[in-house]
Short mmCIF file of C-alpha atoms in Angstrom, two decimals:
data_model
loop_
_atom_site.label_atom_id
_atom_site.label_comp_id
_atom_site.label_asym_id
_atom_site.label_seq_id
_atom_site.Cartn_x
_atom_site.Cartn_y
_atom_site.Cartn_z
CA MET A 280 -0.36 -9.93 -2.17
CA ARG A 281 2.83 -11.22 -0.58
CA ILE A 282 2.69 -11.42 3.19
CA ASN A 283 6.26 -10.08 3.52
CA ALA A 284 6.00 -7.35 0.88
CA LEU A 285 5.40 -3.60 1.14
CA ILE A 286 2.54 -2.68 -1.12
CA GLY A 287 1.82 1.14 -1.62
CA LEU A 288 -1.49 0.57 -3.48
CA ILE A 289 -3.82 -2.52 -2.72
CA ALA A 290 -7.43 -3.46 -3.45
CA PHE A 291 -9.51 -6.58 -3.17
CA VAL A 292 -12.56 -7.76 -5.05
CA SER A 293 -15.80 -6.00 -4.24
CA SER A 294 -17.89 -8.99 -5.30
CA LEU A 295 -17.21 -12.67 -5.87
CA THR A 296 -18.51 -14.45 -8.97
CA VAL A 297 -16.39 -17.54 -9.51
CA ARG A 298 -17.64 -20.92 -10.64
CA CYS A 299 -16.34 -23.90 -12.58
CA SER A 300 -17.56 -24.48 -16.13
CA ALA A 301 -19.00 -27.74 -17.35
CA ALA A 302 -16.12 -28.24 -19.79
CA THR A 303 -13.53 -30.84 -18.91
CA ASN A 304 -9.76 -30.76 -19.31
CA SER A 305 -7.14 -33.48 -19.59
CA PRO A 306 -7.25 -36.10 -16.83
CA GLY A 307 -5.77 -34.76 -13.61
CA LEU A 308 -6.32 -31.12 -14.60
CA PRO A 309 -9.11 -28.89 -13.30
CA ALA A 310 -11.73 -27.62 -15.70
CA GLU A 311 -11.90 -23.99 -16.71
CA VAL A 312 -12.66 -21.56 -13.90
CA ASN A 313 -14.52 -18.32 -14.52
CA LEU A 314 -12.46 -15.36 -13.33
CA ASN A 315 -14.06 -12.91 -10.92
CA PRO A 316 -15.06 -9.87 -13.02
CA GLY A 317 -12.75 -7.45 -11.19
CA ALA A 318 -9.59 -9.55 -11.57
CA GLY A 319 -6.88 -7.43 -13.19
CA ARG A 320 -9.10 -4.36 -12.97
CA GLY A 321 -8.08 -3.37 -9.46
CA ASP A 322 -9.18 -6.56 -7.72
CA MET A 323 -7.28 -9.69 -6.78
CA LEU A 324 -7.64 -12.95 -8.72
CA ILE A 325 -9.90 -15.29 -6.74
CA VAL A 326 -10.79 -18.97 -7.25
CA PRO A 327 -13.10 -21.34 -5.31
CA VAL A 328 -11.01 -23.95 -3.48
CA ARG A 329 -12.35 -26.86 -1.46
CA ILE A 330 -10.36 -28.28 1.46
CA GLY A 331 -11.02 -31.99 1.89
CA SER A 332 -14.75 -32.66 2.02
CA GLY A 333 -15.62 -29.11 3.08
CA GLU A 334 -17.36 -26.35 1.17
CA GLU A 335 -15.70 -24.22 -1.50
CA VAL A 336 -14.07 -21.07 -0.13
CA ALA A 337 -12.39 -18.04 -1.75
CA PHE A 338 -8.62 -18.29 -2.25
CA ILE A 339 -6.39 -15.58 -3.75
CA VAL A 340 -4.21 -16.85 -6.63
CA ASP A 341 -0.72 -15.47 -5.94
CA THR A 342 2.26 -16.46 -8.07
CA GLY A 343 4.42 -14.09 -6.00
CA SER A 344 3.95 -15.97 -2.74
CA SER A 345 6.01 -19.11 -2.11
CA GLY A 346 3.65 -20.98 0.21
CA THR A 347 -0.08 -21.74 0.28
CA LEU A 348 -1.83 -20.14 3.27
CA PRO A 349 -5.25 -21.24 4.57
CA ASP A 350 -7.06 -18.82 6.85
CA GLU A 351 -6.72 -19.39 10.59
CA ARG A 352 -10.46 -20.11 10.76
CA LEU A 353 -9.86 -23.30 8.76
CA GLN A 354 -7.54 -24.84 11.36
CA PRO A 355 -10.14 -27.46 12.47
CA MET A 356 -9.95 -28.91 8.93
CA LEU A 357 -6.13 -29.16 8.91
CA GLY A 358 -5.44 -31.93 11.42
CA ASP A 359 -2.64 -31.80 13.96
CA ARG A 360 -0.12 -28.99 13.97
CA VAL A 361 3.37 -30.09 12.92
CA GLY A 362 5.30 -26.94 13.85
CA THR A 363 5.45 -23.16 13.66
CA MET A 364 7.10 -20.59 11.42
CA SER A 365 7.80 -16.84 11.53
CA MET A 366 6.54 -14.32 9.00
CA GLN A 367 7.32 -10.64 8.57
CA SER A 368 4.65 -8.11 7.65
CA TRP A 369 5.26 -4.34 7.77
CA GLY A 370 8.39 -4.84 9.84
CA LYS A 371 6.61 -6.96 12.44
CA THR A 372 7.40 -10.61 13.00
CA SER A 373 4.57 -12.99 13.86
CA THR A 374 4.42 -16.73 14.52
CA HIS A 375 2.09 -18.99 12.55
CA ALA A 376 1.04 -22.61 12.90
CA VAL A 377 2.25 -25.13 10.30
CA TYR A 378 0.26 -28.19 9.19
CA ALA A 379 0.69 -31.01 6.72
CA ALA A 380 -0.82 -29.82 3.43
CA PRO A 381 -4.47 -30.88 3.29
CA PRO A 382 -6.11 -32.10 0.07
CA LEU A 383 -7.11 -29.05 -1.98
CA TYR A 384 -9.61 -29.33 -4.83
CA LEU A 385 -10.42 -27.00 -7.70
CA GLY A 386 -13.42 -27.95 -9.79
CA GLY A 387 -13.52 -31.38 -8.18
CA VAL A 388 -9.90 -32.17 -9.12
CA ARG A 389 -7.28 -32.51 -6.41
CA LEU A 390 -4.40 -30.07 -6.81
CA LEU A 391 -0.73 -30.89 -6.41
CA THR A 392 0.68 -28.95 -3.46
CA GLY A 393 3.75 -28.63 -1.27
CA ARG A 394 4.23 -30.74 1.83
CA ASN A 395 3.12 -28.14 4.39
CA VAL A 396 0.94 -25.07 4.74
CA ALA A 397 0.94 -22.27 7.31
CA THR A 398 -2.19 -20.52 8.53
CA TYR A 399 -2.67 -16.75 8.33
CA ASP A 400 -5.32 -14.32 9.54
CA PHE A 401 -7.09 -13.01 6.43
CA GLY A 402 -9.65 -11.20 8.57
CA PRO A 403 -8.26 -7.68 7.87
CA ASP A 404 -8.12 -8.43 4.13
CA SER A 405 -11.69 -9.69 4.28
CA GLU A 406 -12.76 -6.56 6.13
CA HIS A 407 -11.18 -4.42 3.43
CA SER A 408 -12.66 -6.45 0.56
CA GLY A 409 -16.19 -6.77 1.92
CA PHE A 410 -16.39 -10.59 1.88
CA ARG A 411 -14.54 -13.44 3.51
CA ILE A 412 -11.17 -14.44 2.00
CA GLU A 413 -10.24 -17.88 3.26
CA GLY A 414 -6.72 -18.35 1.94
CA MET A 415 -4.03 -17.97 -0.69
CA LEU A 416 -3.10 -20.46 -3.40
CA SER A 417 0.62 -19.97 -4.02
CA ILE A 418 3.50 -21.05 -6.19
CA ASP A 419 4.14 -24.28 -4.27
CA CYS A 420 0.93 -25.48 -5.94
CA LEU A 421 0.82 -23.41 -9.12
CA ARG A 422 4.31 -24.35 -10.31
CA ASN A 423 3.06 -27.86 -11.09
CA TYR A 424 0.81 -26.59 -13.89
CA CYS A 425 0.62 -24.75 -17.16
CA ILE A 426 -1.97 -22.06 -16.39
CA GLN A 427 -3.60 -19.69 -18.85
CA LEU A 428 -5.26 -16.47 -17.69
CA ASP A 429 -7.67 -15.12 -20.28
CA PHE A 430 -8.98 -11.80 -18.97
CA LYS A 431 -10.91 -11.09 -22.18
CA ASP A 432 -13.07 -14.20 -21.82
CA GLU A 433 -12.68 -14.18 -18.01
CA LYS A 434 -11.31 -17.72 -17.85
CA MET A 435 -8.53 -19.51 -15.99
CA ARG A 436 -7.44 -22.67 -17.82
CA PHE A 437 -5.15 -25.56 -16.93
CA LEU A 438 -3.43 -26.72 -20.12
CA SER A 439 -1.90 -30.06 -21.02
CA PRO A 440 1.38 -30.11 -23.00
CA LYS A 441 -0.60 -30.86 -26.18
CA GLN A 442 -2.57 -27.63 -25.75
CA VAL A 443 0.51 -25.39 -25.57
CA ASN A 444 1.01 -23.92 -29.04
CA ALA A 445 3.92 -21.57 -28.43
CA ALA A 446 3.57 -19.85 -31.80
CA ALA A 447 0.07 -18.63 -30.89
CA LEU A 448 0.81 -17.53 -27.34
CA GLY A 449 2.83 -14.36 -27.96
CA LYS A 450 6.27 -13.35 -26.71
CA ALA A 451 8.08 -15.95 -24.62
CA PHE A 452 10.08 -15.14 -21.48
CA PRO A 453 12.21 -17.80 -19.76
CA ILE A 454 11.22 -18.24 -16.11
CA GLU A 455 13.85 -18.74 -13.43
CA PHE A 456 12.92 -19.72 -9.91
CA ARG A 457 14.70 -17.67 -7.23
CA GLY A 458 13.83 -18.33 -3.61
CA GLY A 459 11.07 -20.63 -4.86
CA ARG A 460 9.34 -17.84 -6.82
CA PRO A 461 9.18 -17.13 -10.59
CA TRP A 462 11.20 -14.31 -12.16
CA ILE A 463 11.81 -13.10 -15.72
CA VAL A 464 14.34 -10.75 -17.31
CA HIS A 465 12.69 -8.08 -19.45
CA ASP A 466 12.90 -4.59 -20.94
CA GLY A 467 11.60 -2.74 -17.86
CA LEU A 468 8.24 -1.05 -17.45
CA VAL A 469 10.04 2.31 -17.28
CA ALA A 470 12.79 3.35 -19.71
CA GLY A 471 16.25 2.67 -18.32
CA LYS A 472 14.92 0.27 -15.67
CA ALA A 473 15.43 -3.08 -17.41
CA GLY A 474 16.15 -6.03 -15.20
CA ARG A 475 14.69 -9.03 -13.41
CA SER A 476 11.10 -8.94 -12.09
CA LEU A 477 8.94 -11.25 -10.02
CA ILE A 478 5.81 -12.52 -11.81
CA ASP A 479 3.29 -11.60 -9.15
CA SER A 480 -0.42 -12.16 -9.78
CA GLY A 481 -1.01 -11.00 -6.20
CA TYR A 482 0.29 -7.46 -6.85
CA VAL A 483 -2.79 -5.57 -8.03
CA THR A 484 -1.17 -2.64 -9.86
CA ASP A 485 1.00 -2.87 -13.00
CA GLY A 486 4.07 -3.63 -10.94
CA ALA A 487 6.93 -2.08 -9.03
CA ILE A 488 10.49 -1.01 -9.68
CA LYS A 489 13.01 -0.63 -6.88
CA GLY A 490 14.12 2.96 -6.44
CA LEU A 491 11.51 4.29 -8.86
CA SER A 492 10.70 8.01 -8.79
CA GLY A 493 7.02 8.63 -9.52
CA SER A 494 4.06 6.29 -9.61
CA TYR A 495 2.05 7.17 -12.74
CA PHE A 496 3.40 6.83 -16.29
CA PRO A 497 1.09 7.84 -19.17
CA GLU A 498 2.85 5.74 -21.81
CA ARG A 499 5.68 3.27 -22.32
CA LEU A 500 7.15 1.25 -25.19
CA TRP A 501 7.83 -2.18 -23.62
CA GLU A 502 9.37 -5.09 -25.50
CA GLY A 503 8.46 -3.33 -28.77
CA GLN A 504 4.79 -2.73 -27.85
CA GLN A 505 2.99 0.41 -26.67
CA TYR A 506 1.30 0.62 -23.25
CA THR A 507 -0.50 3.48 -21.50
CA ASN A 508 -1.55 4.52 -17.99
CA LEU A 509 0.87 2.45 -15.93
CA VAL A 510 0.61 2.61 -12.13
CA LEU A 511 3.81 1.44 -10.45
CA GLY A 512 5.19 1.13 -6.94
CA ASN A 513 8.79 1.22 -5.76
CA GLY A 514 9.02 -1.52 -3.14
CA GLY A 515 10.82 -4.05 -5.35
CA ASN A 516 10.89 -5.38 -8.91
CA VAL A 517 7.49 -6.81 -9.79
CA LEU A 518 5.36 -7.53 -12.85
CA GLY A 519 1.85 -7.12 -11.46
CA LEU A 520 -1.66 -8.33 -12.21
CA ARG A 521 -2.93 -5.10 -13.82
CA PHE A 522 -0.15 -5.31 -16.43
CA LEU A 523 -0.51 -9.05 -16.95
CA ALA A 524 -4.25 -8.59 -17.49
CA ARG A 525 -3.57 -6.61 -20.68
CA HIS A 526 -2.47 -9.91 -22.23
CA LEU A 527 -3.43 -13.47 -22.80
CA VAL A 528 -1.15 -14.90 -20.11
CA THR A 529 0.23 -18.43 -20.27
CA LEU A 530 2.34 -19.52 -17.31
CA ASP A 531 3.99 -22.76 -18.38
CA PHE A 532 5.70 -23.44 -15.10
CA PRO A 533 6.79 -27.04 -15.87
CA ARG A 534 8.64 -25.74 -18.95
CA ARG A 535 9.63 -22.55 -17.19
CA THR A 536 8.22 -20.16 -19.77
CA LEU A 537 5.89 -17.15 -19.54
CA TYR A 538 3.98 -16.22 -22.72
CA LEU A 539 2.36 -12.81 -23.13
CA ARG A 540 0.14 -11.93 -26.09
CA GLN A 541 -0.92 -8.30 -25.90
CA ARG A 542 -4.64 -7.62 -26.15
CA SER A 543 -4.94 -4.15 -24.64
CA ILE A 544 -2.68 -1.10 -24.71
CA GLY A 545 -4.30 0.46 -21.65
CA PRO A 546 -5.97 -0.86 -18.50
CA LEU A 547 -8.98 -3.14 -18.97
CA SER A 548 -12.49 -1.72 -19.11
CA GLY A 549 -13.84 -1.30 -15.60
CA ASP A 550 -10.39 -0.73 -14.08
CA THR A 551 -10.66 0.82 -10.60
CA ILE A 552 -7.03 1.70 -9.76
CA PRO A 553 -6.31 5.43 -9.87
CA PHE A 554 -2.90 6.98 -9.44
CA LEU A 555 -2.31 8.96 -6.26
CA ARG A 556 -4.05 12.29 -6.44
CA THR A 557 -2.93 15.33 -4.49
CA THR A 558 -4.12 18.91 -4.28
CA ARG A 559 -2.24 21.22 -6.65
CA VAL A 560 -1.96 24.97 -6.02
CA ASP A 561 -0.40 26.75 -8.97
CA ALA A 562 0.69 29.70 -6.82
CA LEU A 563 2.80 27.33 -4.68
CA GLU A 564 4.40 25.32 -7.49
CA PRO A 565 7.51 27.53 -7.99
CA LEU A 566 8.18 27.51 -4.25
CA ILE A 567 7.63 23.75 -3.96
CA LYS A 568 10.04 23.15 -6.84
CA ALA A 569 12.71 25.31 -5.19
CA VAL A 570 12.25 23.57 -1.84
CA LEU A 571 12.54 20.11 -3.41
CA GLN A 572 15.73 21.21 -5.17
CA GLN A 573 17.12 22.60 -1.89
CA ASP A 574 17.40 25.99 -3.60
CA ALA A 575 17.20 28.48 -0.70
CA GLU A 576 17.68 31.54 -2.90
CA GLY A 577 15.04 30.41 -5.38
CA ALA A 578 12.65 29.57 -2.54
CA GLN A 579 13.06 33.03 -1.02
CA ALA A 580 12.38 34.69 -4.38
CA SER A 581 9.31 32.49 -4.92
CA LEU A 582 8.02 33.30 -1.43
CA ALA A 583 8.48 37.02 -2.03
CA ALA A 584 6.45 36.76 -5.25
CA LEU A 585 3.78 34.72 -3.46
CA GLU A 586 3.43 37.31 -0.71
CA LYS A 587 2.84 40.04 -3.31
CA SER A 588 0.20 37.98 -5.13
CA ASN A 589 -3.54 37.79 -4.51
CA ALA A 590 -3.25 34.30 -3.03
CA SER A 591 -5.18 33.63 0.18
CA GLU A 592 -3.59 34.12 3.57
CA LEU A 593 -3.67 30.34 4.07
CA ILE A 594 -1.65 29.75 0.89
CA LYS A 595 0.82 32.48 1.87
CA GLY A 596 1.13 30.88 5.31
CA ILE A 597 1.80 27.48 3.77
CA GLY A 598 4.46 29.05 1.57
CA ALA A 599 6.19 30.61 4.57
CA LYS A 600 6.26 27.28 6.43
CA LEU A 601 7.69 25.48 3.38
CA ARG A 602 10.38 28.12 2.95
CA ALA A 603 11.31 27.72 6.62
CA VAL A 604 12.10 24.03 5.96
CA LEU A 605 15.31 25.15 4.21
CA GLU A 606 16.45 27.40 7.04
CA HIS A 607 17.38 24.52 9.38
CA ARG A 608 16.99 26.78 12.41
CA PRO A 609 16.68 25.07 15.78
CA LYS A 610 13.12 25.06 17.09
CA PRO A 611 12.21 25.81 20.70
CA THR A 612 10.68 23.24 22.99
CA PRO A 613 7.22 24.27 24.21
CA ALA A 614 8.67 24.56 27.72
CA SER A 615 11.26 27.13 26.58
CA VAL A 616 8.98 29.46 24.62
CA PRO A 617 8.79 32.99 26.14
CA ARG A 618 5.72 33.60 28.32
CA ASP A 619 4.43 36.39 26.07
CA VAL A 620 3.84 33.82 23.29
CA THR A 621 0.26 32.63 23.74
CA ASP A 622 -0.10 30.26 20.77
CA LEU A 623 2.38 27.68 19.50
CA ALA A 624 1.85 25.30 16.58
CA LEU A 625 3.49 21.98 17.41
CA GLY A 626 4.87 21.94 13.89
CA ASP A 627 7.01 24.93 14.97
CA ALA A 628 8.19 23.24 18.17
CA GLN A 629 11.00 20.82 18.91
CA ALA A 630 9.90 17.31 19.82
CA SER A 631 11.95 15.42 22.38
CA LEU A 632 11.08 12.20 20.52
CA ALA A 633 9.73 11.63 16.99
CA GLN A 634 9.08 8.23 15.43
CA VAL A 635 6.98 7.24 12.41
CA GLY A 636 6.15 3.90 10.80
CA TRP A 637 7.18 4.84 7.26
CA LEU A 638 9.80 7.29 5.90
CA GLU A 639 10.93 9.90 8.44
CA PRO A 640 9.28 12.33 10.86
CA ALA A 641 8.39 15.69 9.33
CA ALA A 642 6.83 18.92 10.60
CA ASN A 643 4.73 21.35 8.54
CA ARG A 644 5.11 19.09 5.51
CA VAL A 645 5.06 15.46 4.44
CA PRO A 646 8.32 13.77 3.42
CA VAL A 647 8.68 13.66 -0.34
CA SER A 648 9.42 10.20 -1.71
CA ASN A 649 8.88 8.00 -4.75
CA GLU A 650 5.30 7.58 -3.53
CA MET A 651 4.60 11.25 -2.86
CA GLN A 652 5.94 14.18 -4.85
CA SER A 653 4.11 16.96 -2.95
CA PRO A 654 5.18 18.19 0.51
CA LEU A 655 1.79 19.78 1.27
CA LEU A 656 -0.21 18.83 4.36
CA ASP A 657 -3.20 17.68 2.36
CA SER A 658 -6.22 16.10 4.07
CA GLY A 659 -9.38 17.10 2.23
CA ARG A 660 -8.04 20.64 2.36
CA LEU A 661 -4.60 22.13 2.92
CA TYR A 662 -3.12 22.98 6.32
CA ALA A 663 -0.19 25.26 7.10
CA THR A 664 1.10 23.42 10.16
CA GLY A 665 1.09 19.85 11.36
CA LEU A 666 3.00 16.62 11.82
CA TYR A 667 3.43 13.70 9.42
CA ALA A 668 2.63 10.58 11.43
CA HIS A 669 2.32 7.38 9.38
CA SER A 670 1.31 4.66 11.82
CA PRO A 671 2.66 3.46 14.11
CA SER A 672 4.02 6.85 15.18
CA ARG A 673 4.88 8.79 18.32
CA TYR A 674 5.72 12.44 18.99
CA VAL A 675 6.66 13.61 22.51
CA PHE A 676 6.92 17.25 23.59
CA ASP A 677 8.20 18.84 26.81
CA LEU A 678 5.52 21.31 27.93
CA GLY A 679 7.12 22.10 31.27
CA GLY A 680 3.68 22.67 32.80
CA LYS A 681 3.46 26.02 30.97
CA TRP A 682 0.47 25.55 28.65
CA GLN A 683 -3.28 25.28 29.12
CA HIS A 684 -4.95 24.03 25.95
CA LEU A 685 -4.27 21.82 22.91
CA ARG A 686 -6.59 22.01 19.91
CA GLY A 687 -6.49 20.69 16.37
CA GLU A 688 -7.62 18.04 13.93
CA ALA A 689 -6.23 14.76 12.63
CA GLY A 690 -6.84 12.75 9.48
CA LEU A 691 -5.36 10.83 6.56
CA HIS A 692 -3.51 12.27 3.60
CA THR A 693 -5.90 12.86 0.69
CA ALA A 694 -3.86 10.69 -1.70
CA PHE A 695 -4.06 7.64 0.55
CA GLN A 696 -7.62 7.95 1.86
CA PRO A 697 -8.94 5.31 -0.62
CA TYR A 698 -6.25 2.81 0.40
CA ALA A 699 -5.52 3.24 4.11
CA PHE A 700 -6.50 0.34 6.36
CA GLY A 701 -7.27 2.79 9.14
CA VAL A 702 -5.68 4.53 12.13
CA VAL A 703 -6.53 5.63 15.66
CA PHE A 704 -5.21 8.94 17.04
CA VAL A 705 -4.24 8.96 20.73
CA ILE A 706 -3.14 11.82 23.01
CA LYS A 707 -1.46 11.27 26.38
CA ALA A 708 -0.72 13.80 29.10
CA ASP A 709 2.06 12.79 31.51
CA GLY A 710 1.53 9.21 30.38
CA LYS A 711 -2.24 9.22 30.93
CA GLU A 712 -4.49 8.77 27.91
CA VAL A 713 -6.74 11.83 27.57
CA PHE A 714 -8.01 11.38 24.01
CA ARG A 715 -8.65 8.42 21.70
CA SER A 716 -10.33 8.85 18.33
CA ALA A 717 -12.64 6.44 16.60
CA THR A 718 -11.06 4.45 13.78
CA ILE A 719 -10.27 6.93 11.01
CA ARG A 720 -10.63 5.77 7.41
CA GLY A 721 -11.21 7.62 4.16
CA ALA A 722 -12.02 11.31 4.51
CA ALA A 723 -13.06 11.10 8.19
CA LYS A 724 -11.32 13.40 10.65
CA ALA A 725 -10.93 13.65 14.40
CA SER A 726 -11.07 16.92 16.35
CA TYR A 727 -9.66 17.40 19.83
CA ALA A 728 -9.65 20.10 22.51
CA ILE A 729 -7.59 19.00 25.52
CA ASP A 730 -6.92 20.71 28.83
CA VAL A 731 -3.14 20.46 29.38
CA THR A 732 -2.90 22.76 32.41
CA GLY A 733 0.13 21.70 34.46
CA VAL A 734 1.08 18.91 32.04
CA GLN A 735 4.81 18.27 31.80
CA THR A 736 4.95 15.80 28.89
CA LEU A 737 2.58 15.64 25.91
CA GLU A 738 2.51 12.58 23.65
CA LEU A 739 0.79 12.24 20.27
CA ASP A 740 0.49 8.63 19.07
CA VAL A 741 -1.04 7.05 15.97
CA GLU A 742 -1.96 3.37 16.11
CA GLN A 743 -2.90 1.17 13.18
CA ALA A 744 -6.52 0.08 13.42
CA VAL A 745 -5.97 -3.46 12.09
CA SER A 746 -2.97 -5.71 11.51
CA ARG A 747 -2.43 -4.28 8.01
CA ASN A 748 -0.66 -0.92 7.90
CA GLY A 749 -0.80 -0.03 4.20
CA GLY A 750 -1.58 3.55 3.18
CA ASN A 751 -1.84 4.82 6.77
CA TRP A 752 -0.38 8.27 6.02
CA ALA A 753 -1.75 9.93 9.16
CA LEU A 754 -1.47 13.68 9.79
CA TRP A 755 -1.81 15.78 12.93
CA LEU A 756 -3.40 18.93 11.45
CA ASP A 757 -2.79 22.35 13.01
CA PRO A 758 -2.16 20.93 16.52
CA THR A 759 -1.75 24.13 18.54
CA LEU A 760 -0.93 24.87 22.18
CA SER A 761 -2.39 27.99 23.78
CA ARG A 762 -2.47 29.86 27.09
CA ASP A 763 -3.99 33.06 28.42
CA ALA A 764 -1.85 36.18 28.18
CA THR A 765 -2.35 36.72 31.91
CA SER A 766 -1.41 33.15 32.82
CA LYS A 767 1.33 32.79 35.41
CA LEU A 768 2.14 29.17 34.52
#
């Protein structure tokens, strides 16, 4: 986990079982550490670190982060503050206290570290993982050592130069440090995507490739060896923990060499990282394909065939809304809709303002991207109308005082329900908050029925529930305005 990185898929350990073995290493080097059982199987790599004379606490091991970060709760153990620094996370800049690096111990042996550390609030990560994470051990410390990660025997070893037998350690990759972090040049986890990647033990999936289309790859021949079931992101170029865990990994940082000896073609036993799953409707597939290819003629033909089929009215309605995406017709504002119209889906109305926290605003669909290949409004079931609203988001509509009721649901996209950190849905009428949902995570939904009689301006907001914003693909589902046919508004 890099504090300044965008991570599409993230998970933390569900239990912590780390302890030092009785074996000893060369003088000055920590003894073997038992890896937490979930490391490389969907969980982060965690070790027990002691600060000064305090108790051991759980630290993430992150070769992709340049600086060691104790949790803010440990500030009383860090002495006097020596300054501050700024960090960026999900586009937001925050200020953090900086301290002289305290003595850090692993297995009773003091670790070599950088000069300073900055504190960070790991509370949201702890909430997501189910136990308290107290910090991150980063490359400013790790680069001083030759570290071996043995996921088969669940061991982390610190090796002396005499213990490094290059011939037995597998394929060697020269390491170059760029921006203080370790990179290698390699064949590319996807064909045609060779290049330079960050060695990132804090990135829980197999890795990421900038500009990648798709997230799941059933097989790949990499550096002459076969691999299966790769899960990749597109936020940058990264070699992640899930891929590293298929090997005996030796990170000889002093000699700037990474060694990988393959032990598993596929993910390790007990792996918990799925690829993003979305609802597939065979009857809609030809239409979806035409829409994604911007083929208006093909989309019209597919819609005509759909309407003649025995598909449900909901599926036919979804098809019609998807076809309308290619028409690019101007939509009416709610205030301008003729009085004889008594129901108006907000997905069919023009917003006076639309902002979302990831990708771009979208109505009656979700924006297709490298992360998501389906445009369907999918939240436990499919919906024909709605608004894509990844947090933090805001949609504003001019009602002109001409509507009486707003009803609908709100939830998270099915594909991201296992990963979202949580959102809160908020509705405001003429600037006054009239609805606030509980925190929505997983498959939970919020329902609302709001009196908007006389309201001029309607605002639909989605807030992130915690400081982390990952996976918060929020959806306003079938939000619909209504009024009585006899209304004289």
